[in-house]
Amino acid sequence: MASSFNDLPDPFSSHGELAGDAARQAVASIRGIVYQIWWSIDAWLRLTSPDEVIFLEGAEDLDRIASGGAIAGQVKHEAESLSLNNQRSHEALENFWRLSLRESTRRVDYHYITTASAALERDAQFGGVAGLEAWRIAQTDAEMAAQIQAYLTLKLALTSGLRAFLASATSEQVQERLIRRVHWYLNQPGLDAVKQSVDDRLVVRLNQANVSLSYVAAVRDRLHAFACDVLVRPESASRRLGLADLLREIDAATTEHVPIPALQYQQFQRALQAGVFDPGDALLRVMRLPLPPAPAPLLNRTSLIEHVRLRMAERKAVLLTGTIYKGKTTIAQLVANALCPDAWWFPVASRSGVDTDNLLRAIAAGIADESAPSLVVVDNIDLSPSAHAAYGQALALLVSRATRAGRGLLLTARGESGETAQLSDFAGIEAIDVPELSVEEVQQHCLSNGCPEDMSQAWAAFIRSATGGHPKLVQVRIAELGTKGWPAPTPADITLTSPAIATAKQVARRMLSETVSPKTAAFVYTAAEATFPLTRPMLLGLTRAVGDIDNGGDVIDSLQGKWLEQALVGRLSVTPMLKGSAAEVWPLERRQLAHSHIYDAIAGVKSLDVADAAALLFHAYIAHDASRLAHCARILETIGEETISAAVFQQLVWLPYVSLSEGQRFFEPQPFVSAMLRQLQFSVANQIDSESLPTILARWTDEVGQIPEQEPRAALEVMRCSKLLINRNPRVPLRSKLAAIGTLSKLKGEAADVAEDYGRRFIAQSYGALDGIPASATSAQFYLSLQAPSVRSLKDLAEVLDWLELDSDAEERQAFEAVLHWPLVNSCGAFVHGAWSSRHSSETEWAPTIALLSRADAIARRFGLVQFGSEVAKATSIVQGEHLHDHAAAMQTLADAASTFGETPTIREQRVNALFQVNDDVGALAVWDSLISEPEAAKAIDAFAFRRAGICAWRRVRWRARCLRASFQHHRIASRPPAGHAR
């Protein structure tokens, strides 16, 4: 007995498909046929004369015949690119050539219409362009035509009639008979775009015929059925589409036939003639509902409601716009209850375009009646372009009549923002977009729903952060907290999603998945991960990356208002109802891929906003993608103009707090990328003056050391050291800068050579500006000299001592010792004097200073740092003599230093100063004479030393003058004659 479906178990245990062979499945060829049919319908709708006719599957897929000639068209839905070195193009050319030979009495052109793109031939020289682009040029360029002729002659089969023609014809003949008659239409739109073109042409035709646009779908389906029927007719002459066929099919599709019993039809006719039956009034009575109650807990947005109420009181037409669950209906309910409790309320969410058109016309007819209330509400009306085409005229009529009748008209948009709503045709209508709730509004709602006042501010901040201020999410979270008795907020309330919010978002995701394709939903979930609103070019890039969505702009338009909202001018973001959806629907790897797509979409736009540049790093970091992280770090580090760079870094305030624990890597898989990110982290922390700057510097140093390859490690070490040397942030330890100089001087390789060359050029440019730099100065010495002004406190001096004692080697200490003789360094305190001189006028406790100088003296003695030891002795002597007033100790310090370091000019100069301070001018001048008798020593004496010596000399001269005057006076008295004697 043969089996049948009745033999199968009921219900089926499984609905799985049979195991098929993918190689035998004809999906691509079927798609090509469907694509051809819709192209045929689109061409059919373009017919304007009865003298034009289209034949399907004649000489080619689509033959358009007119009195002036004919066009044979191949229509292809292809993914693989096309070139002149392609079998498909050769077959097309051969087909055209054979057709042209058969049609010798009339001109035939050939159109190759395809979704494929042009490919560049590897073995041709068409001036660097693809052969099919060269073909277009060759239509007016004989030289290019000759090149194509030569190329194709070698490519076509030996038996080809076209090849024989090419081998014997002139280039002008090839142009006229082949190149100018064959046209390649590449990169044509896909199936959905062609169908949309059909719809658009139908809209225009029906509008011109004053037929309701609600018939577009019916006409389209009828034309498609007719074209499919024509396509399979056996006789080629009957496979034709003409203008008369088109008009007949449109008329049939737009003519309604209503079956009515004869008796009722007669009654209907009599009622209409007598004016007794009013179908419009009957429709209003059926559709009108009482005002619905407001939801609980109620978010009573007083200022917004008052704004709408005032417009309604002025009898203006108002449209409330906003994305899904924004609370538009609730606002309308509250306004209606406040102004007119008996207002007409018409919900149209589930109505077709025809039903809505009829209802709007009925409202327009009755709104001027004395029985009509002062306010009419139409809730959830679709104002997208397609809906506007269906009932836009009826809505315009309603707005006009409501205004003339002095009635208020309040509309709430079905997930349409003010940007996409078609309002240009409606005079007197005002769009009011429902915004997110502010922190202050959230706090007020918390208080209104039982939140204790002392916790209201904290809860408001938490709720606003978790919901983005979206009214629906705020509402459900407040209700949830109310049922729990408003507990005190905890850190978990920041990091975890509440069940109520999760449920509301789940409902939104379900609504999305039921209304859009899986590819579109994936696009929305990806866009929802963006940290900053995206521009339209960015969103278009995202549509291509996420699901290779055809007609991405149309998809964006369809989502705007319901799922995408205008967050900033020219920028859209996904509604907070879907923010974070990726974490609920995708595994970690897929979410990382989403962030990679967002990164590419942002980076693909030539002009970036400050926040865009900052967002790049976040998305690259979350994507965990090494190449994008490195690319982003380079972009951010090389941004020009200090003000722009600062603005970008201010958007990255999160970065200085990432991966700061000892041993923690910024990006473990790639040490080089990890070090680059540390560099960027340091730049941001420096710009925002973060307290974590020293910790970041330590981690940065560790990261560079982890790079295994010598040359890349050296390159990033050069960058690290260079950034430290030019840094002026006081949070960067001086010890780190000094260590960086030593590191830089020892690096080898190309990067180190570049750094050394830069240092040399810097020194050469500085000779005029900075006197006293020796010709033999090294770059390390020069960089050391530039750090001298940084010693402004005991902490700075302690860092210098730490570097000398713990970090430096003999070569670095020798370079340090050498620069202490430079006038530039001396004028800045020689790494010693700035530590105490900046506070000498206010300091009262000098013990820490003496202790630190004592440590410096020990280090100088230990490493034989003569000049440094002399400067330390000088500083110690000054503090002892001038601030502690212990002249003996000051002189002993100098004597001890001289015994170790010798009678250096610095020690002798300070001895002059110490003697000067106690007015020992004779001793001071004796030391001074010894000092200036040595030319080399005299060169290093500062101006104050000369001043002190001058004062000593002046005081000494005055003292001698006083002695002479005293001696003269004594002599005069002794030589006077006795009284009474003449002189």
XYZ file of N, CA and C in Angstrom, residues 2 60 159 163 225 229 265 312 400 409 540 542 546 572-573 587 699 706 787 793 830:
63
model
N 0.579 2.173 -0.888
C 1.420 3.365 -0.997
C 1.228 4.243 0.231
N 16.230 38.985 -26.359
C 16.892 38.984 -25.055
C 15.827 38.981 -23.973
N 36.511 30.906 -33.883
C 35.381 30.736 -34.803
C 34.380 31.881 -34.716
N 34.884 38.243 -33.829
C 36.350 38.332 -33.888
C 36.808 38.627 -35.325
N 1.235 39.846 -11.360
C 0.575 38.615 -11.807
C 0.433 38.598 -13.332
N 2.247 35.993 -16.012
C 1.428 35.228 -16.964
C 1.940 35.421 -18.393
N -29.908 47.655 -1.775
C -29.307 48.633 -2.675
C -30.324 49.723 -3.013
N -3.152 74.149 22.810
C -4.521 73.675 22.593
C -5.534 74.770 22.943
N -7.120 72.010 8.398
C -7.679 73.275 7.917
C -9.059 73.540 8.526
N -6.950 70.456 17.832
C -6.652 69.149 17.232
C -5.308 68.677 17.774
N 24.887 54.579 7.522
C 24.893 53.890 6.229
C 26.039 52.892 6.160
N 27.282 51.414 8.645
C 26.927 50.328 9.558
C 25.960 49.346 8.912
N 27.023 45.422 8.898
C 26.324 44.481 9.778
C 25.654 43.364 8.990
N 21.698 60.606 14.935
C 20.646 59.729 15.454
C 21.232 58.744 16.447
N 20.417 58.366 17.400
C 20.801 57.311 18.341
C 19.609 56.375 18.519
N 26.429 36.587 22.073
C 27.581 36.236 22.922
C 28.646 37.330 22.848
N 53.339 52.121 34.709
C 52.808 51.033 33.888
C 53.276 51.168 32.435
N 58.027 45.202 27.827
C 57.488 43.884 27.499
C 57.504 43.587 26.003
N 66.391 70.373 32.451
C 65.649 69.956 33.645
C 66.005 70.779 34.872
N 61.803 72.578 44.849
C 61.416 72.203 46.204
C 62.350 71.105 46.696
N 71.531 75.325 39.389
C 72.445 74.183 39.331
C 71.869 72.930 40.007
